[in-house]
Short mmCIF file of C-alpha atoms in Angstrom, two decimals:
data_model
loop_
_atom_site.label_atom_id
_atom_site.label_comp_id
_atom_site.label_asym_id
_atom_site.label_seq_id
_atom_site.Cartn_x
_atom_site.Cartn_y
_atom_site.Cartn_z
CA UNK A 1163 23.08 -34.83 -37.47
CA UNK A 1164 23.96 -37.88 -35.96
CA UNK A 1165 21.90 -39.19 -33.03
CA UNK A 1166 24.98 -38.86 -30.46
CA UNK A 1167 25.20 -35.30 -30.96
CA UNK A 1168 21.54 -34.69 -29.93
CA UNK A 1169 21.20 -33.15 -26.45
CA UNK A 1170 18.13 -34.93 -24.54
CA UNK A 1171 16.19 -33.57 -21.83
CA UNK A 1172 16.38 -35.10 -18.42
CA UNK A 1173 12.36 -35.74 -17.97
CA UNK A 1174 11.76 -33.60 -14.27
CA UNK A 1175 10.83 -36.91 -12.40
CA UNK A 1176 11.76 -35.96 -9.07
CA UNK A 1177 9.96 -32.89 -9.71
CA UNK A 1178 6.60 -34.73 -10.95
CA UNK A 1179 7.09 -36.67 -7.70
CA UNK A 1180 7.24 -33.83 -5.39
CA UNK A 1181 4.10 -32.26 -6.85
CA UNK A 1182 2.38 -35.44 -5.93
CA UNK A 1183 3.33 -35.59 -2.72
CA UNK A 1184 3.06 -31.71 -1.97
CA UNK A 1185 -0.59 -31.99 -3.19
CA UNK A 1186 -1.22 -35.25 -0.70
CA UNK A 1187 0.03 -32.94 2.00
CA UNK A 1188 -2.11 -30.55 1.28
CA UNK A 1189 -4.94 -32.37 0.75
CA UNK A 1190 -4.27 -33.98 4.46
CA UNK A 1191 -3.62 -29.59 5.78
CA UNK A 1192 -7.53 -29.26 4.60
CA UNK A 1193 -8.68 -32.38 6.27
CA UNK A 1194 -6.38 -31.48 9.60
CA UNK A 1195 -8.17 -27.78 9.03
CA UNK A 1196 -11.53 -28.72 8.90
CA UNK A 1197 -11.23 -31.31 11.94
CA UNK A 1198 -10.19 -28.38 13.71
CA UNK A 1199 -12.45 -25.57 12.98
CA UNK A 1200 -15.11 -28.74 13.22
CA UNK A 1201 -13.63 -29.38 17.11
CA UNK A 1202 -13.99 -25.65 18.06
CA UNK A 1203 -17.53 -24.90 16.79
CA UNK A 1204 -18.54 -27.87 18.52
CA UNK A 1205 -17.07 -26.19 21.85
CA UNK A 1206 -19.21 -23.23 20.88
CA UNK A 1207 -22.46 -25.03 20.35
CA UNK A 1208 -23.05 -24.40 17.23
CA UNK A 1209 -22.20 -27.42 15.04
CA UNK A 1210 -24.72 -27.48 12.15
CA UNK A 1211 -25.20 -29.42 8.80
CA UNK A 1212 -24.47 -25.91 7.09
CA UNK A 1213 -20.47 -26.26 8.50
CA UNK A 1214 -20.08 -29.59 6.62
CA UNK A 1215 -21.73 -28.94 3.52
CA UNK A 1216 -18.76 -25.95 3.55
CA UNK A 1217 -16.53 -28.46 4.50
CA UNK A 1218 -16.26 -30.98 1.82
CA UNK A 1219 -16.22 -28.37 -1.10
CA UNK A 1220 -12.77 -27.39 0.54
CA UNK A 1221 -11.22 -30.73 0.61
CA UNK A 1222 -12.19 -31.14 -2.58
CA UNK A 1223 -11.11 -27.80 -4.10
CA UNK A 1224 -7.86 -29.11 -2.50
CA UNK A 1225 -7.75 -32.43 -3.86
CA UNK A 1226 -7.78 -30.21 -7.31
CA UNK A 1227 -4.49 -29.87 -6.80
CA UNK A 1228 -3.65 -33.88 -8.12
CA UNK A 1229 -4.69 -32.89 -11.34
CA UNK A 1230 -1.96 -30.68 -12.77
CA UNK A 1231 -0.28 -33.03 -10.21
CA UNK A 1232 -1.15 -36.17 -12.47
CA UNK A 1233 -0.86 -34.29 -15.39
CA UNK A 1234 2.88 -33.80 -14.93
CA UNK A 1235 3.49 -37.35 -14.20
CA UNK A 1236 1.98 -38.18 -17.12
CA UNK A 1237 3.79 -35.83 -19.11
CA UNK A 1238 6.71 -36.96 -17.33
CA UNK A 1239 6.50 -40.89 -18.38
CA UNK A 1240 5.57 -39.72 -22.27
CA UNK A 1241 9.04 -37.29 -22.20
CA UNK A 1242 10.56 -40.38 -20.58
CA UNK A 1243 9.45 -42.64 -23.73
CA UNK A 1244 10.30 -39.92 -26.23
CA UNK A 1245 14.31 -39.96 -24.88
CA UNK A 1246 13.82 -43.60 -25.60
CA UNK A 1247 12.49 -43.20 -29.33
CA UNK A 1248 14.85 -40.56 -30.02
CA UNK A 1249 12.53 -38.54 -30.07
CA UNK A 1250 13.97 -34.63 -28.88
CA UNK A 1251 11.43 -32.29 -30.15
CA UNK A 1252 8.74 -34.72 -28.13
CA UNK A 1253 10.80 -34.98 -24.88
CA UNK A 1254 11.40 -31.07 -24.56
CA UNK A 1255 7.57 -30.37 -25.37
CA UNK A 1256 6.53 -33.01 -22.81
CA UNK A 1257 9.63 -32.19 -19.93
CA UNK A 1258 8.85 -28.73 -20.51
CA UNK A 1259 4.79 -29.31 -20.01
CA UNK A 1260 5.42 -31.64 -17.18
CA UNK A 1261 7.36 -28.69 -15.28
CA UNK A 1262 4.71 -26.35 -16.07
CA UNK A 1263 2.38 -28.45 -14.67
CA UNK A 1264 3.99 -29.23 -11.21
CA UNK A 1265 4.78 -26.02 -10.53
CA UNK A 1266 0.72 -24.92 -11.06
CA UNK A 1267 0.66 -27.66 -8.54
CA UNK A 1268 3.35 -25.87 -6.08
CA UNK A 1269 2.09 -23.02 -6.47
CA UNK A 1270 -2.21 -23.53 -5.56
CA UNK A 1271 -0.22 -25.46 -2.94
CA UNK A 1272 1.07 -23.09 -0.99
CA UNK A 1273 -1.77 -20.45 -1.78
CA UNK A 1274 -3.89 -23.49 -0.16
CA UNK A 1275 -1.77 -24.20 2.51
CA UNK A 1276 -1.56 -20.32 3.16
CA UNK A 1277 -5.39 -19.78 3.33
CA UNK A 1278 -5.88 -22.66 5.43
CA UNK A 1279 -3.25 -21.76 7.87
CA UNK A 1280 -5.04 -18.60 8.20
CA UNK A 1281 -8.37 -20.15 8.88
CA UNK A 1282 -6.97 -22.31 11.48
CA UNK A 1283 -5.31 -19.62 13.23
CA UNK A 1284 -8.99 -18.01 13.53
CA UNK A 1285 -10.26 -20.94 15.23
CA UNK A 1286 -7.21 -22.14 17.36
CA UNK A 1287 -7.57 -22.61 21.06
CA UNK A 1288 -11.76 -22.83 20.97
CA UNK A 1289 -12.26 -19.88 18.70
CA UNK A 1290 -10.49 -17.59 21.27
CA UNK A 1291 -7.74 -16.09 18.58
CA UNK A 1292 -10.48 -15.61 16.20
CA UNK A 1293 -12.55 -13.76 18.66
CA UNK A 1294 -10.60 -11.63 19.71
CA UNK A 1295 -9.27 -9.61 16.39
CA UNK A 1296 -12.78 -10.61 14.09
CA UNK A 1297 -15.32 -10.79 17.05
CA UNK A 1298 -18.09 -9.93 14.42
CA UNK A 1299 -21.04 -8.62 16.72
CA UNK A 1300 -18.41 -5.92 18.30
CA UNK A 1301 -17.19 -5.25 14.54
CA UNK A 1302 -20.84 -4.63 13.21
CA UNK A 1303 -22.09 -2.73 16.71
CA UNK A 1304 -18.24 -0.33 16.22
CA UNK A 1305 -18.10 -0.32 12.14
CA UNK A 1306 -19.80 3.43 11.53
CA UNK A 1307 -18.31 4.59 14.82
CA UNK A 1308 -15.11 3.81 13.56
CA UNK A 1309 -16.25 4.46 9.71
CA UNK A 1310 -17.15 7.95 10.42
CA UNK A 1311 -13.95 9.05 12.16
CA UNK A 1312 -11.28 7.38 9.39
CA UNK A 1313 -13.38 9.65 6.73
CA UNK A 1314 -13.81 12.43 8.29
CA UNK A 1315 -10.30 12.68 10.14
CA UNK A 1316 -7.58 10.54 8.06
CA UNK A 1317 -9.06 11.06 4.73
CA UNK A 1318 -9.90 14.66 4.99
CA UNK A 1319 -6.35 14.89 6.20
CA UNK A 1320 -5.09 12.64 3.43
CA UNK A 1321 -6.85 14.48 1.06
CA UNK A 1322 -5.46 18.10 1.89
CA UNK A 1323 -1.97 16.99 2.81
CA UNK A 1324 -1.92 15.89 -0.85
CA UNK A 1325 -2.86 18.38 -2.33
CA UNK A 1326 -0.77 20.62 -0.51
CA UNK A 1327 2.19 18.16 -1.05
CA UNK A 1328 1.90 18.03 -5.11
CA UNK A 1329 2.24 21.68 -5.20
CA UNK A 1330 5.30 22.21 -2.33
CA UNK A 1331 6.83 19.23 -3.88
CA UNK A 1332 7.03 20.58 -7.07
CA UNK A 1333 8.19 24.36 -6.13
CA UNK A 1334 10.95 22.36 -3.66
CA UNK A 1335 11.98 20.54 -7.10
CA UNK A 1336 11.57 23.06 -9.15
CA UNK A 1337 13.99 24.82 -6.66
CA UNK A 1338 16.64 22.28 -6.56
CA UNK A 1339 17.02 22.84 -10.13
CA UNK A 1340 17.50 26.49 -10.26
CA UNK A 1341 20.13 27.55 -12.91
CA UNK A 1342 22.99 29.65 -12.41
CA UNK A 1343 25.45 30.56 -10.22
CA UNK A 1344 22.90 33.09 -9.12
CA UNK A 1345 20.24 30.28 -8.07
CA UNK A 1346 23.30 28.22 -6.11
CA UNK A 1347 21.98 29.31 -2.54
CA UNK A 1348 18.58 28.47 -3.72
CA UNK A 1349 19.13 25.08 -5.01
CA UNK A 1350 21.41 24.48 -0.98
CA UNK A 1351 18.29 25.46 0.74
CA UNK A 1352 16.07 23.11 -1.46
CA UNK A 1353 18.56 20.51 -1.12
CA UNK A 1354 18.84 20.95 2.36
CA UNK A 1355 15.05 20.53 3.07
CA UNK A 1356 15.24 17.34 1.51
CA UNK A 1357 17.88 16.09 3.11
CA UNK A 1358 16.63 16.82 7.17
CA UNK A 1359 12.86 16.08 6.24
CA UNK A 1360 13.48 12.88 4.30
CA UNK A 1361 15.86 11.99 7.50
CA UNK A 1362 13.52 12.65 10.19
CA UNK A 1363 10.55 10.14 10.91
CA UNK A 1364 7.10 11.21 10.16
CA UNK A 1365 6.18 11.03 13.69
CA UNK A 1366 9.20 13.20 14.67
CA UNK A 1367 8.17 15.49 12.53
CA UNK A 1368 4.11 15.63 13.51
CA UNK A 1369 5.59 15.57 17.32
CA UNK A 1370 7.88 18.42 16.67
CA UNK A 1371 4.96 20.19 14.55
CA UNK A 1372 2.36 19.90 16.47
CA UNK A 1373 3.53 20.52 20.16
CA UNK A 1374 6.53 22.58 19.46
CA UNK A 1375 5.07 25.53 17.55
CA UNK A 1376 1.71 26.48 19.99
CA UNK A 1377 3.82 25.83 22.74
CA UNK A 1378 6.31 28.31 21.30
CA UNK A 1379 3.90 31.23 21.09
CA UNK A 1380 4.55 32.01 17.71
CA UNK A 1381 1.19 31.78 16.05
CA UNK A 1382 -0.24 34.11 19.28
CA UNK A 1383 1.99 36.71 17.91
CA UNK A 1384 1.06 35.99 14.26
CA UNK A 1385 -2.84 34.67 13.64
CA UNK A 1386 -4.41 37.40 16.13
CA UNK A 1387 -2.56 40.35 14.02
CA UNK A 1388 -3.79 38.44 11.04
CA UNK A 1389 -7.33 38.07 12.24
CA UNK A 1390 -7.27 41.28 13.21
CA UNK A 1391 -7.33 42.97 9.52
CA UNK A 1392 -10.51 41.62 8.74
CA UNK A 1393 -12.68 40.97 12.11
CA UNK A 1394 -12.74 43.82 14.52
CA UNK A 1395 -11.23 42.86 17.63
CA UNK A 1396 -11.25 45.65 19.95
CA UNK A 1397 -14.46 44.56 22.17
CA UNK A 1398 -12.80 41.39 22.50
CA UNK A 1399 -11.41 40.06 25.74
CA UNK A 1400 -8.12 37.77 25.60
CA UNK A 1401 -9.69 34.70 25.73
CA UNK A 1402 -12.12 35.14 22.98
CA UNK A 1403 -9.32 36.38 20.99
CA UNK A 1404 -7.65 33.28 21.71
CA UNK A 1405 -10.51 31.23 21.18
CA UNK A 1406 -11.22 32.84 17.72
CA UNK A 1407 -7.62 32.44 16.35
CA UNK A 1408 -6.82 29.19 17.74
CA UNK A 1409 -5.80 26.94 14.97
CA UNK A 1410 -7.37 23.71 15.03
CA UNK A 1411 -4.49 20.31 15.45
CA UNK A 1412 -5.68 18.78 12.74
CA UNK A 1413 -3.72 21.83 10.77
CA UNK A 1414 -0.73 21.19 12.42
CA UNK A 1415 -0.77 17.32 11.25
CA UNK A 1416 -1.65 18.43 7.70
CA UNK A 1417 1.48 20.44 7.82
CA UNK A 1418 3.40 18.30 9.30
CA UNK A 1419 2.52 15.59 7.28
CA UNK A 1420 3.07 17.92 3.94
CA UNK A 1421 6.39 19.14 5.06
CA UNK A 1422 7.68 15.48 5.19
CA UNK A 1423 6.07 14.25 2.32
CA UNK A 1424 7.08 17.19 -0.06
CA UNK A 1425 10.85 16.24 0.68
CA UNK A 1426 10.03 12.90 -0.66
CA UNK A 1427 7.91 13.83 -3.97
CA UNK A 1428 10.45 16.74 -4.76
CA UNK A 1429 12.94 14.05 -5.42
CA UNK A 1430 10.12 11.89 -7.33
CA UNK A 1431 9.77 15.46 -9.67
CA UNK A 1432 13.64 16.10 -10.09
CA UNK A 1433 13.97 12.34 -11.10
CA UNK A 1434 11.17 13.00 -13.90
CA UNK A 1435 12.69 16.13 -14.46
CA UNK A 1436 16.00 14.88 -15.06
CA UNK A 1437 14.89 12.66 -17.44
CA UNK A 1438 13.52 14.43 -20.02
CA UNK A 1439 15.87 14.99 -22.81
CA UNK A 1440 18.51 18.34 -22.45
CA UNK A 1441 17.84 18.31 -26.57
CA UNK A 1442 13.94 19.38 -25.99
CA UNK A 1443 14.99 22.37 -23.32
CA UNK A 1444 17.68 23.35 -25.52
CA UNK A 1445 14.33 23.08 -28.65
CA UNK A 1446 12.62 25.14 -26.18
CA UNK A 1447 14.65 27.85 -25.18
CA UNK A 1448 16.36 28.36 -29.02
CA UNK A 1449 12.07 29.45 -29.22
CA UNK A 1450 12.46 32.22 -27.40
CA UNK A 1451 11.21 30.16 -24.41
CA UNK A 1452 12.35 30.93 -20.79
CA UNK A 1453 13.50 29.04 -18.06
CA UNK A 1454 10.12 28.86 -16.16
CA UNK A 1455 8.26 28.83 -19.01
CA UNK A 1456 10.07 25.61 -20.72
CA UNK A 1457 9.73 24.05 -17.05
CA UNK A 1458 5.78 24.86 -16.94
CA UNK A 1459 5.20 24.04 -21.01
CA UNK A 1460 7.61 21.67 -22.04
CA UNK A 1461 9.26 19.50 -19.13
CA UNK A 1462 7.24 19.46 -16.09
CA UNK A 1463 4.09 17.72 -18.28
CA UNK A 1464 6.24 15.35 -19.21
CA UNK A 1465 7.94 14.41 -15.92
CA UNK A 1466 4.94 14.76 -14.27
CA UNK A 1467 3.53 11.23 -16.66
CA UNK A 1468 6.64 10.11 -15.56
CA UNK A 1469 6.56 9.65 -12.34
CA UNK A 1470 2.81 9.20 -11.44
CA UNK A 1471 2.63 5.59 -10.48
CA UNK A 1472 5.84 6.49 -7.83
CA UNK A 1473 3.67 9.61 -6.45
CA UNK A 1474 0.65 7.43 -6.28
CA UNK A 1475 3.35 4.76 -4.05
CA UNK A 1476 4.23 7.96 -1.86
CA UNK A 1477 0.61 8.73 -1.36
CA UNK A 1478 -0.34 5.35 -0.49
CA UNK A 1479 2.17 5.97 2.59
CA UNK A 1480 1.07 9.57 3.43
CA UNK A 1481 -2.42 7.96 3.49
CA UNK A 1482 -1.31 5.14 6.17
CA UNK A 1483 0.65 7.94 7.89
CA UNK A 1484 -2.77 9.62 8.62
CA UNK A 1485 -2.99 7.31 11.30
CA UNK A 1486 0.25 9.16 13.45
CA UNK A 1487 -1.63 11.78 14.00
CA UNK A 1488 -3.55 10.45 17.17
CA UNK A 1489 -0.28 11.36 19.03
CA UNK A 1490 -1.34 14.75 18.63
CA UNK A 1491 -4.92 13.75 20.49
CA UNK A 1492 -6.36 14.04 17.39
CA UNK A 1493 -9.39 11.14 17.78
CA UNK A 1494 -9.04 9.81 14.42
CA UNK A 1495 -9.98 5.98 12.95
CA UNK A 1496 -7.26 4.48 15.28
CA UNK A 1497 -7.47 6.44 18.48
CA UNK A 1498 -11.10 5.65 18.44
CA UNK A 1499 -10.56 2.06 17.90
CA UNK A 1500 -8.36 1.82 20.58
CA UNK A 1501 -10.39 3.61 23.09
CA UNK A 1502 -13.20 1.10 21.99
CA UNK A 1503 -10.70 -2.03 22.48
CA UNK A 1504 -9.55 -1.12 25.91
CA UNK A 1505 -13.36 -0.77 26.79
CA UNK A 1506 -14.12 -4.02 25.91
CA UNK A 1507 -11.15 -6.15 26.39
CA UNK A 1508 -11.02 -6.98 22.27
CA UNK A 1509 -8.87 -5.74 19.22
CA UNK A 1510 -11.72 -5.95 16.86
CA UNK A 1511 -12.26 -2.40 16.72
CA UNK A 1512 -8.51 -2.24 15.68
CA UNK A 1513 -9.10 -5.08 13.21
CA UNK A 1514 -11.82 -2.60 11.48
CA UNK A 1515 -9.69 0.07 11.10
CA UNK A 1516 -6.83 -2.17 9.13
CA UNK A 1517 -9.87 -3.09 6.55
CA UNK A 1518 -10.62 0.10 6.32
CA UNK A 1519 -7.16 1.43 5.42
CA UNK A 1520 -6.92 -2.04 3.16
CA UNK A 1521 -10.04 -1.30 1.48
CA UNK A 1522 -8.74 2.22 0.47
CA UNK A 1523 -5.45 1.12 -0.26
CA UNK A 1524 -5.93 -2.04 -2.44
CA UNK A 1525 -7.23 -0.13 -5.36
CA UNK A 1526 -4.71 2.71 -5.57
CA UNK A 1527 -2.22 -0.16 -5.34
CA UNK A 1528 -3.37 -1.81 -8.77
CA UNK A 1529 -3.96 1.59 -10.20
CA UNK A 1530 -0.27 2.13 -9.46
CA UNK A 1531 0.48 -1.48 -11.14
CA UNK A 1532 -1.72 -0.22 -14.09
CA UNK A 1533 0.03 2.70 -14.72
CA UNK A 1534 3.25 1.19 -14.69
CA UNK A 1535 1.99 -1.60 -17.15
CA UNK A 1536 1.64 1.01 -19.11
CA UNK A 1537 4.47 3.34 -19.00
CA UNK A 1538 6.67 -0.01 -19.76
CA UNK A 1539 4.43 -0.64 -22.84
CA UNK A 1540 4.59 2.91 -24.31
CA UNK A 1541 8.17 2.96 -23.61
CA UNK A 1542 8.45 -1.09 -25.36
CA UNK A 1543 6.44 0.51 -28.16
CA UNK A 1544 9.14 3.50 -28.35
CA UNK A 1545 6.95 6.07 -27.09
#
């Protein structure tokens, strides 16, 4: 092929450039960092040795950047000589190489530049931003207090509104699909759960919930009659009765919490549902199989693989939802916090309780990445 016809790479020069200057900048953020955090621990009194021996391994962790900075350059002039030689394969390897490199470069950047920027913002104005969200010896005197409410109040009520939610969730799904002309109303009211419950804000709903129906009177009619058939009740005056039947809040925000939830994870369960071949319920029901029992043998396993990781997505919001309930005075994680906070002038308390709810929330969030890693490579591998 003659040598005109060969398409040669335009070496990323500008690019190369850029990646030297970006990590120059960056290396000047750390220093303009450190003077700062440097400034307001000296306004603190307590400037130490310890600060700059911390110090100089973070300029220097920044000034790492330059070398897949220098490395691009370099890769940059050697693709630059290979379009000279004629040489193609040798100036795609080395353009290609040299853009690898500078973005490396970009990218450390701006994690850099991004960490920093969050240090600084701790110690701006004398220390004063930092304490007041991470003021640690509030945070370590407040941690169990606050500890001790998020698991016994918003996981508890995680926990249970979960459970309750797989299983409503499923029979609302379940229900949507009814066959027949005869399971047509069925499949309206299903539909139309979903449709008002998905609609209406959780908070709405826990409002709505958890004032509306003991204000109504309708479990004073119901639980007492209830209680009634196994506790005898005839000694008992009216407010003892009342007292013994009362049903704690923290019920009403499980419920509440399950009825809008279950709208949501009945249409993650139809959309597994649905996609399940028609060719293995038509397998199953040629069997001898019924309706219900190809949906409990044959599809709803299936679906159910299906569509974990976008359940475990939906549970990482009922789980952060948890925290609505305090409009019901229930004193859970956050309503503790804040009572804390507006005792002592400081969002610290508050600043516990997102850690907290990050802590829990971090895991189930790769878990979810995990399992989708590997639904794509079953389904790559034809699975």
């Amino acid at each position: 092929m003659p040598s005109s016809a060969i398409s040669y790479p335009r070496p990323p020069v500008a690019l190369s450039q850029a990646a030297l200057l970006f990590a120059a900048a960056c290396v000047f953020a750390a220093h303009g960092a450190t003077s700062l955090v440097r400034d307001a621990i000296v306004s603190l009194n307590a400037s130490s040795a310890w600060w700059e021996l911390l110090f100089i391994p973070l300029v220097l962790a920044t000034a790492a950047l330059f070398i897949p900075a220098v490395k691009s350059w370099r890769l940059t002039r050697q693709a630059t000589q290979a379009v000279k030689a004629s040489d193609a394969i040798s100036a795609r390897i080395a353009s290609a190489a040299a853009r690898e490199h500078a973005w490396i470069a970009f990218g450390w950047g701006i994690f850099s530049l991004l960490m920093l920027g969050f240090f600084a913002f701790i110690f701006m104005n004398g220390t004063a931003v930092g304490q007041t969200f991470f003021l640690l010896p509030l945070i370590s005197e407040k941690w169990m207090l606050v500890a001790e409410k998020f698991i016994y109040v918003n996981i508890v009520t995680f926990v249970a509104a979960e459970i309750l939610v797989l299983i409503w969730g499923l029979i609302v799904a379940l229900a949507r699909m009814a066959p027949g002309p005869g399971g047509q109303p069925i499949r309206a009211l299903a539909i139309l759960y979903c449709d008002v419950f998905r609609g209406l804000p959780a908070i709405v709903t826990l409002y709505l919930v958890g004032f509306g129906i003991p204000t109504s009177g309708l479990p004073d009619l119901i639980i007492p009659q209830i209680y009634g058939l196994f506790v005898d009740t005839s000694e008992m005056t009216v407010r003892e009765l009342r007292d013994a039947t009362r049903i704690p809040v923290i019920y009403w925000c499980i419920l509440a919490l399950t009825l809008t939830y279950g709208a949501y994870v009945a249409e993650v369960y139809r959309a597994g549902i649905d996609s399940i071949h028609w060719s293995q319920v038509s397998a199953a029901r040629s069997l001898g199989l019924s309706y219900m029992q190809t949906m409990r043998h044959v599809v709803v396993p299936q679906a159910v693989r299906r569509v974990m990781a976008p359940l475990l997505n939906d549970f990482i919001g009922l789980q952060k939802d948890t925290a609505l309930v305090q409009i019901l005075g229930v004193v859970d994680a956050f309503n503790q916090a804040r009572g804390i906070a507006a005792n002592a002038f400081n969002l610290s308390a508050v600043t516990i309780v997102a850690i907290l709810f990050v802590l829990i929330t971090i895991p189930q969030a790769r878990l979810v990445d995990r399992l989708i890693e590997r639904d794509n490579a079953r389904m790559r591998a034809g699975g």
